[in-house]
CSV table of C-alpha atoms in Angstrom, one decimal:
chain,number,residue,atom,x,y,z
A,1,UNK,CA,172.1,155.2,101.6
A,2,UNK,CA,168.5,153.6,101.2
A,3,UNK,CA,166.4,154.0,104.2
A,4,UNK,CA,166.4,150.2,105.6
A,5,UNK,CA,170.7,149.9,106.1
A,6,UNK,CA,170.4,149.5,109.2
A,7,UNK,CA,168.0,146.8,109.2
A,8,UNK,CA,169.0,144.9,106.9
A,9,UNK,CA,172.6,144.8,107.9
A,10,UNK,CA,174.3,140.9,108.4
A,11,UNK,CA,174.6,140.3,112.6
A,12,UNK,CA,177.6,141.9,113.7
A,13,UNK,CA,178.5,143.9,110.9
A,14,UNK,CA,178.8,148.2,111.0
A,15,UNK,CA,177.7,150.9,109.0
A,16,UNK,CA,179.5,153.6,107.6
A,17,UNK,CA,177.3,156.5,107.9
A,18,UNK,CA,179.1,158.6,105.5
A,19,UNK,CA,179.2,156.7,102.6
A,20,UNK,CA,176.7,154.1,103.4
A,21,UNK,CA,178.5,151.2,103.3
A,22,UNK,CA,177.5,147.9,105.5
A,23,UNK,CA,180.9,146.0,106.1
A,24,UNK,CA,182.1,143.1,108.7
A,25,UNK,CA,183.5,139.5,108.7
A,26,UNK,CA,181.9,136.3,109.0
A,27,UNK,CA,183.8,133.2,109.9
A,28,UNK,CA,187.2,135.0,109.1
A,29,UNK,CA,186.1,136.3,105.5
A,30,UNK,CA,185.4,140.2,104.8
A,31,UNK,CA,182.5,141.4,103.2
A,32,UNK,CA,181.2,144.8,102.0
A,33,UNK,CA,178.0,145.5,101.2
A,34,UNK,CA,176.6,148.6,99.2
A,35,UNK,CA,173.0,149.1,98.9
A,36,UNK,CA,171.8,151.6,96.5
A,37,UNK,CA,168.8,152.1,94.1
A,38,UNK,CA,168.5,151.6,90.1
A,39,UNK,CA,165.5,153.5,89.6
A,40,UNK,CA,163.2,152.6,91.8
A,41,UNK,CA,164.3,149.2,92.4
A,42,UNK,CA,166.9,148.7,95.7
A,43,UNK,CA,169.7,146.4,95.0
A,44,UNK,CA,172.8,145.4,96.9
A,45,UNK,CA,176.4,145.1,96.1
A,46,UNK,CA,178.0,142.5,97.9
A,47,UNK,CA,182.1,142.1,98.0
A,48,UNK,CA,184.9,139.7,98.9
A,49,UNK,CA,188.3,139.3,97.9
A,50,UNK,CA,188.8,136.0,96.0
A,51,UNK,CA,192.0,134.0,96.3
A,52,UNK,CA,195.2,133.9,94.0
A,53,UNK,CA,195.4,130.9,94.5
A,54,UNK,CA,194.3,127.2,96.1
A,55,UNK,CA,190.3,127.6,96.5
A,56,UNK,CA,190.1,129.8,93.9
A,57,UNK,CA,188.2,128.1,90.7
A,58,UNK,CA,186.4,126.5,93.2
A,59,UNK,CA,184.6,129.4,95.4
A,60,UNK,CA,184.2,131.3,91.9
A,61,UNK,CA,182.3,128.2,90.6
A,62,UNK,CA,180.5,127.9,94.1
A,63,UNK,CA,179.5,131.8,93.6
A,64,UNK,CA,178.2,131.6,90.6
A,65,UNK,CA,176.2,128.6,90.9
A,66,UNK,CA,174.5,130.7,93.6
A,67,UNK,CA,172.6,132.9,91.0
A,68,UNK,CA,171.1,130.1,89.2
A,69,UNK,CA,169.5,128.1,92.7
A,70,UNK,CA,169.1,131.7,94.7
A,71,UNK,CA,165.8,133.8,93.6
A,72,UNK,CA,167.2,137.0,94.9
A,73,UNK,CA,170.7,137.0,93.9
A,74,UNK,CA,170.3,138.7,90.6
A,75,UNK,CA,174.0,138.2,89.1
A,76,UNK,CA,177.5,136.6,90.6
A,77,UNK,CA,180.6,137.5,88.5
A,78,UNK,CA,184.2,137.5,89.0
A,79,UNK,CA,185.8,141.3,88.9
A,80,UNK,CA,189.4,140.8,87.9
A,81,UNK,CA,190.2,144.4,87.7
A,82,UNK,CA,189.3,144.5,92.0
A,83,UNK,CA,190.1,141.2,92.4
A,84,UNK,CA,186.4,141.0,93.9
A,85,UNK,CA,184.1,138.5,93.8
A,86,UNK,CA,180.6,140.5,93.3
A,87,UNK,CA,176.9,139.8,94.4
A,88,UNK,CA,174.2,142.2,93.6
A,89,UNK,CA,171.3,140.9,95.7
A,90,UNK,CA,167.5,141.9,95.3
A,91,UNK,CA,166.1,143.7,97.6
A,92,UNK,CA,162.0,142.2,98.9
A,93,UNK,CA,161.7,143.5,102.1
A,94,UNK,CA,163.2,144.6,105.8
A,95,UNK,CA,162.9,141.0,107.0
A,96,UNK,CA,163.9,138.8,104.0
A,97,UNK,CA,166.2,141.1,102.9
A,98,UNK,CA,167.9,140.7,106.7
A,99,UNK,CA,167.5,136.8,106.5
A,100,UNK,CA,169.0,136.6,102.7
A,101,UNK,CA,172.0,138.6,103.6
A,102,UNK,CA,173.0,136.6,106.3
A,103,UNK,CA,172.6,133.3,104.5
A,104,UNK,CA,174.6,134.5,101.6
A,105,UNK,CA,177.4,135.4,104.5
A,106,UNK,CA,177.0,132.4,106.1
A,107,UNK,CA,177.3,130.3,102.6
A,108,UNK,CA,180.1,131.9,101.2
A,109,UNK,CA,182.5,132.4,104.4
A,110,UNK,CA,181.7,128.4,105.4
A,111,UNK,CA,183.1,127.5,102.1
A,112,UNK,CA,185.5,129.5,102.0
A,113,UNK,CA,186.5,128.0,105.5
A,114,UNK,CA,186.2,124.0,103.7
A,115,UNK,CA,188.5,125.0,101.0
A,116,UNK,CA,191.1,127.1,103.3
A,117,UNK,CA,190.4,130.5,101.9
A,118,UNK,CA,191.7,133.5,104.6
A,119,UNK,CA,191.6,136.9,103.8
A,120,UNK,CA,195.0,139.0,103.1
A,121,UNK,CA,195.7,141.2,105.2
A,122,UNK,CA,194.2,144.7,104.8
A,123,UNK,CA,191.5,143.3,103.0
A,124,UNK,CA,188.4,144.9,104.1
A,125,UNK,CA,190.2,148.6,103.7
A,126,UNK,CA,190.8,147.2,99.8
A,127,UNK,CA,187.1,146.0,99.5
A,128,UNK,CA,185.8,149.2,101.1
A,129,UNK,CA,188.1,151.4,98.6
A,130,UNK,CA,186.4,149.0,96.0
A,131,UNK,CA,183.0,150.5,97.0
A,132,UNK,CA,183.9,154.3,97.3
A,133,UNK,CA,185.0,153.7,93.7
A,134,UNK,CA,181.6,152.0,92.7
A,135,UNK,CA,179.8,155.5,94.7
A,136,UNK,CA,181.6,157.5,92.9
A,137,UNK,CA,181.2,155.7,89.3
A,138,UNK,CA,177.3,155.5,89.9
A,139,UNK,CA,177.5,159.4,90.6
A,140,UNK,CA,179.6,160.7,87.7
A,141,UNK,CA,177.2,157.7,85.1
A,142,UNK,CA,173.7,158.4,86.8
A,143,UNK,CA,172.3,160.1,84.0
A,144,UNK,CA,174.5,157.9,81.3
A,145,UNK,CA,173.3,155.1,79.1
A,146,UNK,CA,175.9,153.0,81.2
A,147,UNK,CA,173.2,153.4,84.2
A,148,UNK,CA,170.5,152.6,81.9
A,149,UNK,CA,171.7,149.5,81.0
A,150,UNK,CA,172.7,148.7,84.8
A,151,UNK,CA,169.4,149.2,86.0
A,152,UNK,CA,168.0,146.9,82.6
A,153,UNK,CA,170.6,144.0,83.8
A,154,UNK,CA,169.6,144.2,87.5
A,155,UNK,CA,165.8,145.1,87.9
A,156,UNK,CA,164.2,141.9,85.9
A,157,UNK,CA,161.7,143.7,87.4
A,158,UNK,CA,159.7,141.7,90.3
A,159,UNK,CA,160.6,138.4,90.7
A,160,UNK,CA,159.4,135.8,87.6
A,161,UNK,CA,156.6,133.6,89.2
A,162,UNK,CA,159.0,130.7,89.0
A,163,UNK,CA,161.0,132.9,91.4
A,164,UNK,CA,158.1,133.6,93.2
A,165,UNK,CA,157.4,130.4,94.1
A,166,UNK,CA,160.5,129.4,95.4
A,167,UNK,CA,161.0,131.9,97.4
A,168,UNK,CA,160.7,130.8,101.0
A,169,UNK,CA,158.1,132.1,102.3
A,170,UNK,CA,155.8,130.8,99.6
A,171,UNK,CA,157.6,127.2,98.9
A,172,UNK,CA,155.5,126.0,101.8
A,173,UNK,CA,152.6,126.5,100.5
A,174,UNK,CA,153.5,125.4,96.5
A,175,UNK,CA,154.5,121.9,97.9
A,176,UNK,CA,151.5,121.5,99.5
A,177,UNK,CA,149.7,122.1,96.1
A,178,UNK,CA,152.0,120.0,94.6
A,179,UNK,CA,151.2,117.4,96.6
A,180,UNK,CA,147.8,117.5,96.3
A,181,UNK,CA,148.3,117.5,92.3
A,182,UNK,CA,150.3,114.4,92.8
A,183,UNK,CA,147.7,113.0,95.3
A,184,UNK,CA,145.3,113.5,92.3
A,185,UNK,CA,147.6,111.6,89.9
A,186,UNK,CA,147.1,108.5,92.2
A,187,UNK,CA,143.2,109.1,93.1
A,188,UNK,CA,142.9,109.0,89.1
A,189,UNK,CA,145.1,105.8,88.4
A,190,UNK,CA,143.2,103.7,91.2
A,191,UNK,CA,139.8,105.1,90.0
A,192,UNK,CA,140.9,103.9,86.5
A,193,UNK,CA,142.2,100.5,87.5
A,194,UNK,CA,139.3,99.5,89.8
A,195,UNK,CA,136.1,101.3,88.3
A,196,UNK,CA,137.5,101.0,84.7
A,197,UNK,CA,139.0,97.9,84.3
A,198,UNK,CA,138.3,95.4,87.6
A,199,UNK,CA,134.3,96.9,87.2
A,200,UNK,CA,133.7,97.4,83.8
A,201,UNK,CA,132.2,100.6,84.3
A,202,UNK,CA,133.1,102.8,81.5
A,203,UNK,CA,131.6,106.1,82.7
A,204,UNK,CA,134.8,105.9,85.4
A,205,UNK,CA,137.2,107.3,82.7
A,206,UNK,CA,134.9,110.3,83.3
A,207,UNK,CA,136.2,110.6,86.8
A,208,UNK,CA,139.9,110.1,85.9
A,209,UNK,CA,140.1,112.3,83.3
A,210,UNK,CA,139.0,115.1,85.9
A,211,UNK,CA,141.2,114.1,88.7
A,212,UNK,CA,144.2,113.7,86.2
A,213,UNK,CA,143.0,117.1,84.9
A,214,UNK,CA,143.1,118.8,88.3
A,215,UNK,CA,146.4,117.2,89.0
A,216,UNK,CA,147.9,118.5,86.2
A,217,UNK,CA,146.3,122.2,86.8
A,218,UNK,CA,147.5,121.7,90.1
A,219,UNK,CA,151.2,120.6,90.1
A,220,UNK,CA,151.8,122.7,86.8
A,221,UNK,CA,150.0,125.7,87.0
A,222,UNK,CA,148.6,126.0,91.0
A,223,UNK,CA,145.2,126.7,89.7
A,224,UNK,CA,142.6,127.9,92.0
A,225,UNK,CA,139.8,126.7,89.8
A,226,UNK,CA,141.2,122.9,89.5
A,227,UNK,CA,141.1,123.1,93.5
A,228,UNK,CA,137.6,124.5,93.6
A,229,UNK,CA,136.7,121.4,90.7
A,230,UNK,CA,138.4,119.1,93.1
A,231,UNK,CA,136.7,119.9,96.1
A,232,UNK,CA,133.6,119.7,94.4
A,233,UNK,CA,134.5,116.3,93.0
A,234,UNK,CA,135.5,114.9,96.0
A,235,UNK,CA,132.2,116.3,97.5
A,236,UNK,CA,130.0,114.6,95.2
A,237,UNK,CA,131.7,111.5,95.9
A,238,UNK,CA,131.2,111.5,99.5
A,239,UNK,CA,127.6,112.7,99.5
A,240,UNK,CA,126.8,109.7,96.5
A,241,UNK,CA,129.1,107.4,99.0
A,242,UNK,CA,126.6,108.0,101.7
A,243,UNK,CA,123.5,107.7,100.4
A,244,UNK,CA,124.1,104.9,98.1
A,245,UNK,CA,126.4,102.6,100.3
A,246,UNK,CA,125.9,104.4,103.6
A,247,UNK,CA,129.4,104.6,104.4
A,248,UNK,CA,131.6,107.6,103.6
A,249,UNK,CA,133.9,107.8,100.5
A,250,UNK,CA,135.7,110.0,98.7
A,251,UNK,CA,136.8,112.4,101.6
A,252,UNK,CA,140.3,111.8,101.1
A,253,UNK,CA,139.6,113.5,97.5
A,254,UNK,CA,137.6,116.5,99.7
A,255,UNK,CA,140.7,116.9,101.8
A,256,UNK,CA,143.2,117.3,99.3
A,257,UNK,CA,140.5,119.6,97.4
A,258,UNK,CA,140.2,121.5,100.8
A,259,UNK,CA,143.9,122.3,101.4
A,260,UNK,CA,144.8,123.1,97.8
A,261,UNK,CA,142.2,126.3,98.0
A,262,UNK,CA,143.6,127.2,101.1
A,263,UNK,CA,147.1,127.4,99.2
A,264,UNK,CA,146.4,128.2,96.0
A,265,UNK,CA,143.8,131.4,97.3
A,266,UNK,CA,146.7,132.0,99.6
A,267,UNK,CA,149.6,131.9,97.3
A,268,UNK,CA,147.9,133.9,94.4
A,269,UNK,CA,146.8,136.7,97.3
A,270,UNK,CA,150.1,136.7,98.2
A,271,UNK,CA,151.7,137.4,94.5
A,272,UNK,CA,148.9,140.0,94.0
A,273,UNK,CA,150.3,141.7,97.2
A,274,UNK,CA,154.3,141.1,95.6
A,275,UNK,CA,153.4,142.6,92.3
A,276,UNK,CA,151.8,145.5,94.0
A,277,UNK,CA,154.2,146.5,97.2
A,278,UNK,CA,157.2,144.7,96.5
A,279,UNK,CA,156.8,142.7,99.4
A,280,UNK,CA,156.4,138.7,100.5
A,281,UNK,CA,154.2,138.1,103.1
């Protein structure tokens, strides 16, 4: 049993102190859950009967969509020789790990619940017999290839950046630099249509090749140096806007310049942090 069961445990589910295992029902559907550790990364084992019949294609495809829009669900698969559906969740930390858990239960008992799924009887004493047998695999294989290549298929490692920055704790703060790459797509198209085009003033493709530049640095790759060249920009532009027209202009360019190296210094520190503890936030 890893150290954090109990607080990562779904509300109003038990633990079994002798085996380990986190088990309870949400919305009418059973669940067992078996945390244990690949090495030294913690994973969970999630399990619920699926259903012989109506529902059943269905919640499978549901499931399994779930690994390719969830970050920390690592794989989804179908175990016909249980008759389990099986999750094996990522572990990040005692809070996430808490919130993710529920959400999966949450997800996967409402549908269940749209389609009509209910649980046999007896099935949480078939799930949990499910997970003494996985216990007692992982013992008698720990030292096998056969754990080797479990702990390949489930530790990716830390989370791709991709990952990282959907995860959502971070997403917040990636939209906002988003937005202000996209902000710097339209700063650069009105710079070009009325400095370039309406005033003749070929030295403006200048400034929308850099604002298109930082937008795409931005939105693509959430560069911190694009958001220090930004600010900086739209610095310039304000001071010039002052002291040759007297009025200010430009500071919508500052602003956007501001915010994104407040989230892009704030999201890289946090993926520093990730890559080093293991832990968002």
């Amino acid at each position: 049993m890893i150290p954090q069961t109990y607080q990562i445990k779904p509300d109003g589910f038990a633990v079994n102190e002798n085996v380990g295992v986190i088990y309870g029902n949400r919305n009418g559907i059973d669940f067992v859950i078996l945390p244990f550790s690949l090495g030294n990364v913690h994973i969970v084992k999630m399990k619920l009967i699926y259903p012989k019949g109506g529902g059943r294609d269905e919640l499978i495809s549901f499931v399994r969509s779930m690994e390719q829009n969830t970050p920390y669900i690592s794989k989804a698969s179908v175990n016909n020789v249980e008759g389990c559906i099986d999750l094996c969740v990522r572990l990040i930390s005692v809070n996430d790990d808490y919130v993710n858990l529920n959400t999966i239960c949450n997800m996967i008992s409402m549908k269940c619940n749209s389609l009509n799924i209910i649980n046999g009887e007896n099935s949480l004493n078939y799930l949990f017999n499910s997970c003494i047998q996985t216990i007692n695999q992982n013992m008698q294989y720990a030292n096998s290839n056969q754990m080797n290549n479990m702990n390949q298929q489930f530790s990716r490692g830390p989370m791709t950046k991709a990952e990282f920055y959907k995860h959502p704790s971070i997403h917040k703060y990636v939209n906002d630099i988003v937005g202000a790459g996209i902000a710097c797509y339209i700063f650069a198209g009105i710079n070009l249509i009325v400095s370039v085009f309406l005033q003749q003033n070929i030295f403006g493709i200048v400034d929308v090749v850099l604002l298109l530049g930082c937008g795409l640095a931005l939105h693509l790759a959430k560069s911190r140096a694009a958001a220090i060249v930004l600010t900086c920009e739209g610095s310039l532009g304000l001071i010039a806007s002052l002291v040759l027209k007297g009025t200010p202009g430009g500071w919508l360019i500052l602003i956007f310049g501001i915010i994104s190296i407040i989230r892009t210094f704030k999201v890289e520190s946090a993926w520093k942090n990730y890559n080093a503890t293991g832990r968002i936030g």
